[in-house]
Amino acid sequence: MIQLHSEHDIQEHCDSSPTPLVLVPTMGALHEGHFSLIRKAKELAGEHGKVVVSIFVNPIQFDRAQDLDSYPQPIAQDLQHCERLGVDYVYTPKSEDFYFEDRSIEVSENSLSSLLCGATRPGHFNGVCMVITKLFNILQPTAAIFGQKDYQQLAIIRRLVRDLSFRTEIIAHPTVREVSGLAMSSRNVGLSSEELSLAPAIREGLLKARELYASGEKSTDRILSKFRLHLDRRAPLSKIDYLECVCADTLQALTEVDRPAVIATAVFFGPVRLIDNIVL
Ligand code: PAF
């Protein structure tokens, strides 16, 4: 495994690397969810291709300076995981080298990013679009893998690739879950043991809502009520931040499920905000 900091060096390696070159973009603090993305990348790269993992805590996607300052960066541990998983290149740029101080070109997404999580995180998805644009331009990967847990991020990156004609194929990886059904997330460590036992209610509620849809119900009000009812019963102290049934492509809220749709939610357990979704 080779670790590279500079744009020039990683470019040289990627340019001369056999294809497919499969990218797993991360912000580090790697956990089982990332491991599973890396294993998928290895599978896609096959015997001859290469896997590149980027580890970069992208400052411009943080809307609160405090979140950026407290973001965990266990780089030595992350590198060990990458080595163990058979990653070929790890790209670890420094922020001051990655972004020019006087940069004057931005990438902005003007539709999907104001909805769902974007409603309370101004600028976040533009920051994600910018870093992905740069990574795709620097590395020119054949494919890049993103977890389906961040459904909105995935939908926006698909738009980015479509609208800016990137040639990288976007691969969606199913959400990796604990045995309890709780979606794996670096935020789960912030849950108390009681909250940890109640948080799987999110997944259970989503499954119940999907069951109602599968039985023929089309009204999103009634489908979402099923979720709310379950959460109220199982985890009465949790607080729903948002709960919506949206078009799988445009993320616009639906009143009837008359096209491919997704139920997306964010729920607070104490101070910890957990997101999850289910495709209908
Ligand atoms: O999902 C993440 O970890 C980040 O948003 C990403 C895609 C690596 C961009 O910084």
mmCIF file of C-alpha atoms and ligand atoms in Angstrom:
data_model
loop_
_atom_site.group_PDB
_atom_site.id
_atom_site.type_symbol
_atom_site.label_atom_id
_atom_site.label_comp_id
_atom_site.label_asym_id
_atom_site.label_seq_id
_atom_site.Cartn_x
_atom_site.Cartn_y
_atom_site.Cartn_z
ATOM 1 C CA MET A 1 0.000 0.000 0.000
ATOM 2 C CA ILE A 2 1.248 3.460 -0.871
ATOM 3 C CA GLN A 3 0.200 6.607 0.995
ATOM 4 C CA LEU A 4 0.456 9.860 -0.959
ATOM 5 C CA HIS A 5 -0.179 13.470 0.073
ATOM 6 C CA SER A 6 0.492 15.427 -3.058
ATOM 7 C CA GLU A 7 -1.854 15.846 -6.003
ATOM 8 C CA HIS A 8 1.049 15.398 -8.401
ATOM 9 C CA ASP A 9 2.194 12.088 -6.852
ATOM 10 C CA ILE A 10 -1.235 10.476 -6.613
ATOM 11 C CA GLN A 11 -1.973 11.587 -10.166
ATOM 12 C CA GLU A 12 1.181 9.916 -11.417
ATOM 13 C CA HIS A 13 0.264 6.649 -9.706
ATOM 14 C CA CYS A 14 -3.351 6.702 -10.844
ATOM 15 C CA ASP A 15 -2.469 7.633 -14.428
ATOM 16 C CA SER A 16 -0.113 4.682 -14.758
ATOM 17 C CA SER A 17 -2.353 2.281 -12.844
ATOM 18 C CA PRO A 18 -4.176 -0.561 -14.597
ATOM 19 C CA THR A 19 -7.954 -0.192 -14.754
ATOM 20 C CA PRO A 20 -10.466 -0.344 -13.263
ATOM 21 C CA LEU A 21 -9.435 2.175 -10.644
ATOM 22 C CA VAL A 22 -12.049 2.162 -7.897
ATOM 23 C CA LEU A 23 -12.319 5.046 -5.441
ATOM 24 C CA VAL A 24 -13.726 4.984 -1.923
ATOM 25 C CA PRO A 25 -13.911 8.621 -0.758
ATOM 26 C CA THR A 26 -13.873 8.983 3.042
ATOM 27 C CA MET A 27 -13.221 11.480 5.803
ATOM 28 C CA GLY A 28 -11.355 8.828 7.809
ATOM 29 C CA ALA A 29 -12.323 7.458 11.237
ATOM 30 C CA LEU A 30 -12.982 4.269 9.303
ATOM 31 C CA HIS A 31 -15.478 1.773 10.713
ATOM 32 C CA GLU A 32 -17.217 -1.419 9.570
ATOM 33 C CA GLY A 33 -19.394 0.588 7.156
ATOM 34 C CA HIS A 34 -16.286 1.860 5.328
ATOM 35 C CA PHE A 35 -14.655 -1.588 5.450
ATOM 36 C CA SER A 36 -17.593 -2.946 3.567
ATOM 37 C CA LEU A 37 -17.253 -0.200 0.889
ATOM 38 C CA ILE A 38 -13.552 -1.054 0.556
ATOM 39 C CA ARG A 39 -14.296 -4.792 0.228
ATOM 40 C CA LYS A 40 -16.786 -3.972 -2.520
ATOM 41 C CA ALA A 41 -14.148 -1.792 -4.233
ATOM 42 C CA LYS A 42 -11.665 -4.691 -4.117
ATOM 43 C CA GLU A 43 -14.246 -6.956 -5.706
ATOM 44 C CA LEU A 44 -14.943 -4.425 -8.482
ATOM 45 C CA ALA A 45 -11.250 -3.772 -9.103
ATOM 46 C CA GLY A 46 -10.708 -7.498 -9.557
ATOM 47 C CA GLU A 47 -7.322 -9.083 -9.882
ATOM 48 C CA HIS A 48 -5.766 -6.407 -12.078
ATOM 49 C CA GLY A 49 -7.430 -3.154 -11.058
ATOM 50 C CA LYS A 50 -6.538 -0.884 -8.129
ATOM 51 C CA VAL A 51 -8.363 0.543 -5.128
ATOM 52 C CA VAL A 52 -7.748 4.074 -3.936
ATOM 53 C CA VAL A 53 -9.131 5.364 -0.634
ATOM 54 C CA SER A 54 -9.111 9.110 -0.024
ATOM 55 C CA ILE A 55 -8.966 10.256 3.588
ATOM 56 C CA PHE A 56 -9.705 13.954 3.800
ATOM 57 C CA VAL A 57 -11.719 15.843 6.388
ATOM 58 C CA ASN A 58 -13.174 18.264 3.895
ATOM 59 C CA PRO A 59 -13.357 21.621 5.717
ATOM 60 C CA ILE A 60 -15.807 23.234 3.299
ATOM 61 C CA GLN A 61 -18.601 20.729 3.948
ATOM 62 C CA PHE A 62 -18.812 21.619 7.659
ATOM 63 C CA ASP A 63 -21.379 24.272 8.493
ATOM 64 C CA ARG A 64 -20.130 24.592 12.107
ATOM 65 C CA ALA A 65 -16.448 25.219 12.879
ATOM 66 C CA GLN A 66 -16.818 23.298 16.150
ATOM 67 C CA ASP A 67 -17.848 20.090 14.303
ATOM 68 C CA LEU A 68 -14.766 20.382 12.101
ATOM 69 C CA ASP A 69 -12.453 20.929 15.086
ATOM 70 C CA SER A 70 -13.830 17.954 16.966
ATOM 71 C CA TYR A 71 -13.902 15.582 13.971
ATOM 72 C CA PRO A 72 -11.890 12.443 14.885
ATOM 73 C CA GLN A 73 -8.732 11.848 12.845
ATOM 74 C CA PRO A 74 -7.192 8.512 13.878
ATOM 75 C CA ILE A 75 -4.946 8.429 10.807
ATOM 76 C CA ALA A 76 -2.500 5.721 12.012
ATOM 77 C CA GLN A 77 -5.403 3.380 12.739
ATOM 78 C CA ASP A 78 -7.100 4.214 9.419
ATOM 79 C CA LEU A 79 -3.917 3.377 7.517
ATOM 80 C CA GLN A 80 -3.671 0.038 9.323
ATOM 81 C CA HIS A 81 -7.237 -0.791 8.293
ATOM 82 C CA CYS A 82 -6.495 0.140 4.673
ATOM 83 C CA GLU A 83 -3.368 -2.000 4.678
ATOM 84 C CA ARG A 84 -5.245 -4.964 6.174
ATOM 85 C CA LEU A 85 -8.022 -4.632 3.578
ATOM 86 C CA GLY A 86 -5.586 -4.618 0.653
ATOM 87 C CA VAL A 87 -6.022 -0.993 -0.470
ATOM 88 C CA ASP A 88 -3.461 -0.010 -3.134
ATOM 89 C CA TYR A 89 -3.273 3.789 -2.699
ATOM 90 C CA VAL A 90 -4.347 6.025 0.162
ATOM 91 C CA TYR A 91 -4.635 9.673 -0.794
ATOM 92 C CA THR A 92 -4.318 11.950 2.258
ATOM 93 C CA PRO A 93 -4.084 15.537 0.993
ATOM 94 C CA LYS A 94 -3.552 18.433 3.368
ATOM 95 C CA SER A 95 -6.306 21.012 3.293
ATOM 96 C CA GLU A 96 -3.941 23.898 2.460
ATOM 97 C CA ASP A 97 -2.610 21.955 -0.550
ATOM 98 C CA PHE A 98 -5.995 20.729 -1.703
ATOM 99 C CA TYR A 99 -7.784 24.087 -1.852
ATOM 100 C CA PHE A 100 -6.180 27.273 -3.152
ATOM 101 C CA GLU A 101 -6.592 30.080 -0.664
ATOM 102 C CA ASP A 102 -7.817 32.421 -3.413
ATOM 103 C CA ARG A 103 -10.000 29.853 -5.187
ATOM 104 C CA SER A 104 -12.845 31.563 -6.995
ATOM 105 C CA ILE A 105 -14.676 28.717 -8.706
ATOM 106 C CA GLU A 106 -17.353 26.806 -6.817
ATOM 107 C CA VAL A 107 -19.637 23.895 -7.582
ATOM 108 C CA SER A 108 -23.185 24.496 -6.446
ATOM 109 C CA GLU A 109 -26.210 22.264 -6.504
ATOM 110 C CA ASN A 110 -29.430 24.225 -6.565
ATOM 111 C CA SER A 111 -32.268 21.814 -6.115
ATOM 112 C CA LEU A 112 -31.772 18.634 -4.110
ATOM 113 C CA SER A 113 -29.415 20.121 -1.545
ATOM 114 C CA SER A 114 -31.929 22.409 0.174
ATOM 115 C CA LEU A 115 -34.176 19.471 1.152
ATOM 116 C CA LEU A 116 -34.024 16.853 3.941
ATOM 117 C CA CYS A 117 -30.628 17.122 5.727
ATOM 118 C CA GLY A 118 -29.729 20.119 3.550
ATOM 119 C CA ALA A 119 -32.533 22.212 5.084
ATOM 120 C CA THR A 120 -30.543 22.549 8.314
ATOM 121 C CA ARG A 121 -27.025 22.335 6.816
ATOM 122 C CA PRO A 122 -26.563 25.282 4.445
ATOM 123 C CA GLY A 123 -23.577 24.851 2.139
ATOM 124 C CA HIS A 124 -22.908 21.270 3.205
ATOM 125 C CA PHE A 125 -23.765 19.546 -0.079
ATOM 126 C CA ASN A 126 -21.989 22.194 -2.160
ATOM 127 C CA GLY A 127 -18.885 21.384 -0.128
ATOM 128 C CA VAL A 128 -19.410 17.685 -0.874
ATOM 129 C CA CYS A 129 -19.874 18.422 -4.614
ATOM 130 C CA MET A 130 -16.678 20.473 -4.646
ATOM 131 C CA VAL A 131 -14.514 17.813 -2.995
ATOM 132 C CA ILE A 132 -15.924 15.028 -5.171
ATOM 133 C CA THR A 133 -15.369 17.120 -8.323
ATOM 134 C CA LYS A 134 -11.749 17.661 -7.375
ATOM 135 C CA LEU A 135 -11.194 14.016 -6.400
ATOM 136 C CA PHE A 136 -12.714 12.799 -9.677
ATOM 137 C CA ASN A 137 -10.557 15.225 -11.666
ATOM 138 C CA ILE A 138 -7.373 14.359 -9.805
ATOM 139 C CA LEU A 139 -7.792 10.581 -9.677
ATOM 140 C CA GLN A 140 -9.966 9.930 -12.765
ATOM 141 C CA PRO A 141 -11.464 6.815 -11.150
ATOM 142 C CA THR A 142 -13.408 4.311 -13.251
ATOM 143 C CA ALA A 143 -15.925 3.941 -10.428
ATOM 144 C CA ALA A 144 -16.563 5.403 -6.977
ATOM 145 C CA ILE A 145 -18.534 3.813 -4.145
ATOM 146 C CA PHE A 146 -20.916 5.621 -1.801
ATOM 147 C CA GLY A 147 -23.057 4.236 1.016
ATOM 148 C CA GLN A 148 -26.812 4.297 0.594
ATOM 149 C CA LYS A 149 -27.260 5.408 4.203
ATOM 150 C CA ASP A 150 -26.478 8.944 3.006
ATOM 151 C CA TYR A 151 -29.185 8.711 0.375
ATOM 152 C CA GLN A 152 -29.331 12.457 -0.275
ATOM 153 C CA GLN A 153 -25.569 12.645 -0.770
ATOM 154 C CA LEU A 154 -25.763 9.745 -3.219
ATOM 155 C CA ALA A 155 -28.613 11.380 -5.189
ATOM 156 C CA ILE A 156 -26.706 14.677 -5.358
ATOM 157 C CA ILE A 157 -23.491 12.985 -6.513
ATOM 158 C CA ARG A 158 -25.440 11.186 -9.241
ATOM 159 C CA ARG A 159 -26.685 14.630 -10.350
ATOM 160 C CA LEU A 160 -23.158 16.009 -10.251
ATOM 161 C CA VAL A 161 -21.932 13.218 -12.509
ATOM 162 C CA ARG A 162 -24.894 13.613 -14.853
ATOM 163 C CA ASP A 163 -24.843 17.407 -15.077
ATOM 164 C CA LEU A 164 -21.068 17.824 -15.353
ATOM 165 C CA SER A 165 -20.544 14.749 -17.566
ATOM 166 C CA PHE A 166 -18.070 12.952 -15.340
ATOM 167 C CA ARG A 167 -17.146 9.522 -16.617
ATOM 168 C CA THR A 168 -16.887 7.913 -13.197
ATOM 169 C CA GLU A 169 -19.531 5.283 -12.526
ATOM 170 C CA ILE A 170 -21.310 5.768 -9.205
ATOM 171 C CA ILE A 171 -21.882 2.585 -7.248
ATOM 172 C CA ALA A 172 -24.396 2.603 -4.398
ATOM 173 C CA HIS A 173 -23.589 0.273 -1.529
ATOM 174 C CA PRO A 174 -26.406 -0.950 0.737
ATOM 175 C CA THR A 175 -26.421 0.426 4.275
ATOM 176 C CA VAL A 176 -24.335 -1.673 6.633
ATOM 177 C CA ARG A 177 -26.240 -2.481 9.835
ATOM 178 C CA GLU A 178 -25.673 -3.762 13.344
ATOM 179 C CA VAL A 179 -27.398 -7.084 14.146
ATOM 180 C CA SER A 180 -30.123 -4.941 15.766
ATOM 181 C CA GLY A 181 -30.822 -3.266 12.416
ATOM 182 C CA LEU A 182 -29.346 0.082 13.482
ATOM 183 C CA ALA A 183 -27.460 1.680 10.571
ATOM 184 C CA MET A 184 -23.727 1.791 11.302
ATOM 185 C CA SER A 185 -22.447 5.305 11.831
ATOM 186 C CA SER A 186 -19.555 6.981 13.581
ATOM 187 C CA ARG A 187 -22.255 8.823 15.567
ATOM 188 C CA ASN A 188 -23.478 5.632 17.264
ATOM 189 C CA VAL A 189 -20.647 5.839 19.823
ATOM 190 C CA GLY A 190 -22.388 8.943 21.233
ATOM 191 C CA LEU A 191 -25.473 6.921 22.241
ATOM 192 C CA SER A 192 -26.006 5.813 25.860
ATOM 193 C CA SER A 193 -26.618 2.077 26.337
ATOM 194 C CA GLU A 194 -30.354 2.755 26.711
ATOM 195 C CA GLU A 195 -30.434 4.864 23.540
ATOM 196 C CA LEU A 196 -28.464 2.167 21.745
ATOM 197 C CA SER A 197 -31.148 -0.361 22.647
ATOM 198 C CA LEU A 198 -33.943 1.974 21.446
ATOM 199 C CA ALA A 199 -32.369 3.369 18.253
ATOM 200 C CA PRO A 200 -33.135 0.222 16.166
ATOM 201 C CA ALA A 201 -36.744 1.497 16.357
ATOM 202 C CA ILE A 202 -35.844 3.677 13.357
ATOM 203 C CA ARG A 203 -35.183 0.681 11.129
ATOM 204 C CA GLU A 204 -38.191 -1.202 12.536
ATOM 205 C CA GLY A 205 -40.453 1.792 11.833
ATOM 206 C CA LEU A 206 -39.145 2.067 8.270
ATOM 207 C CA LEU A 207 -39.778 -1.642 7.686
ATOM 208 C CA LYS A 208 -43.321 -1.310 9.045
ATOM 209 C CA ALA A 209 -43.957 1.685 6.788
ATOM 210 C CA ARG A 210 -42.698 -0.259 3.782
ATOM 211 C CA GLU A 211 -44.895 -3.232 4.719
ATOM 212 C CA LEU A 212 -47.936 -0.946 4.662
ATOM 213 C CA TYR A 213 -46.917 0.348 1.230
ATOM 214 C CA ALA A 214 -46.402 -3.244 -0.001
ATOM 215 C CA SER A 215 -49.926 -4.111 1.153
ATOM 216 C CA GLY A 216 -51.286 -1.538 -1.321
ATOM 217 C CA GLU A 217 -51.324 1.754 0.637
ATOM 218 C CA LYS A 218 -50.250 4.703 -1.557
ATOM 219 C CA SER A 219 -50.924 7.677 0.731
ATOM 220 C CA THR A 220 -47.629 8.938 2.119
ATOM 221 C CA ASP A 221 -49.446 10.455 5.145
ATOM 222 C CA ARG A 222 -50.700 7.046 6.180
ATOM 223 C CA ILE A 223 -47.387 5.330 5.377
ATOM 224 C CA LEU A 224 -45.414 7.863 7.432
ATOM 225 C CA SER A 225 -47.948 7.660 10.315
ATOM 226 C CA LYS A 226 -47.058 3.998 10.626
ATOM 227 C CA PHE A 227 -43.432 5.000 11.248
ATOM 228 C CA ARG A 228 -44.362 7.729 13.759
ATOM 229 C CA LEU A 229 -46.638 5.378 15.676
ATOM 230 C CA HIS A 230 -43.916 2.765 15.987
ATOM 231 C CA LEU A 231 -41.302 5.272 17.113
ATOM 232 C CA ASP A 232 -43.711 6.802 19.680
ATOM 233 C CA ARG A 233 -44.373 3.392 21.172
ATOM 234 C CA ARG A 234 -40.829 2.015 21.115
ATOM 235 C CA ALA A 235 -38.771 5.147 21.762
ATOM 236 C CA PRO A 236 -41.069 7.883 23.123
ATOM 237 C CA LEU A 237 -38.166 10.158 24.091
ATOM 238 C CA SER A 238 -36.697 10.242 20.595
ATOM 239 C CA LYS A 239 -37.447 13.303 18.474
ATOM 240 C CA ILE A 240 -38.034 13.244 14.727
ATOM 241 C CA ASP A 241 -36.019 15.966 12.954
ATOM 242 C CA TYR A 242 -37.585 15.172 9.592
ATOM 243 C CA LEU A 243 -39.562 12.320 8.098
ATOM 244 C CA GLU A 244 -40.477 12.415 4.429
ATOM 245 C CA CYS A 245 -41.454 10.189 1.575
ATOM 246 C CA VAL A 246 -39.702 11.607 -1.474
ATOM 247 C CA CYS A 247 -39.161 10.886 -5.153
ATOM 248 C CA ALA A 248 -36.061 8.656 -5.394
ATOM 249 C CA ASP A 249 -34.558 10.895 -8.087
ATOM 250 C CA THR A 250 -35.572 14.493 -7.359
ATOM 251 C CA LEU A 251 -36.073 14.123 -3.567
ATOM 252 C CA GLN A 252 -39.288 16.162 -3.855
ATOM 253 C CA ALA A 253 -41.885 15.225 -1.221
ATOM 254 C CA LEU A 254 -44.735 13.043 -2.493
ATOM 255 C CA THR A 255 -48.322 12.844 -1.324
ATOM 256 C CA GLU A 256 -48.915 9.567 -3.168
ATOM 257 C CA VAL A 257 -46.323 6.895 -3.926
ATOM 258 C CA ASP A 258 -46.769 6.887 -7.709
ATOM 259 C CA ARG A 259 -43.088 6.519 -8.699
ATOM 260 C CA PRO A 260 -39.878 5.072 -7.212
ATOM 261 C CA ALA A 261 -39.689 6.599 -3.749
ATOM 262 C CA VAL A 262 -37.656 6.680 -0.573
ATOM 263 C CA ILE A 263 -38.676 7.278 3.012
ATOM 264 C CA ALA A 264 -35.907 9.349 4.583
ATOM 265 C CA THR A 265 -35.659 10.332 8.213
ATOM 266 C CA ALA A 266 -33.407 11.930 10.815
ATOM 267 C CA VAL A 267 -34.170 11.224 14.459
ATOM 268 C CA PHE A 268 -32.571 12.612 17.609
ATOM 269 C CA PHE A 269 -31.721 10.267 20.458
ATOM 270 C CA GLY A 270 -30.556 12.771 23.074
ATOM 271 C CA PRO A 271 -28.064 15.018 21.264
ATOM 272 C CA VAL A 272 -27.230 12.361 18.658
ATOM 273 C CA ARG A 273 -28.936 12.768 15.309
ATOM 274 C CA LEU A 274 -29.282 9.515 13.361
ATOM 275 C CA ILE A 275 -30.304 9.234 9.712
ATOM 276 C CA ASP A 276 -31.728 6.278 7.852
ATOM 277 C CA ASN A 277 -33.896 5.568 4.822
ATOM 278 C CA ILE A 278 -35.718 2.817 3.000
ATOM 279 C CA VAL A 279 -36.415 2.495 -0.722
ATOM 280 C CA LEU A 280 -40.019 1.694 -1.644
HETATM 281 O O1 PAF B 1 -19.679 10.727 3.208
HETATM 282 C C1 PAF B 1 -18.554 11.212 3.469
HETATM 283 O O2 PAF B 1 -17.778 10.654 4.247
HETATM 284 C C2 PAF B 1 -18.155 12.541 2.835
HETATM 285 O O3 PAF B 1 -19.260 13.371 2.675
HETATM 286 C C3 PAF B 1 -17.412 12.368 1.494
HETATM 287 C C4 PAF B 1 -18.280 11.704 0.450
HETATM 288 C C5 PAF B 1 -16.157 11.547 1.719
HETATM 289 C C6 PAF B 1 -16.995 13.742 0.963
HETATM 290 O O4 PAF B 1 -16.157 14.413 1.849
#
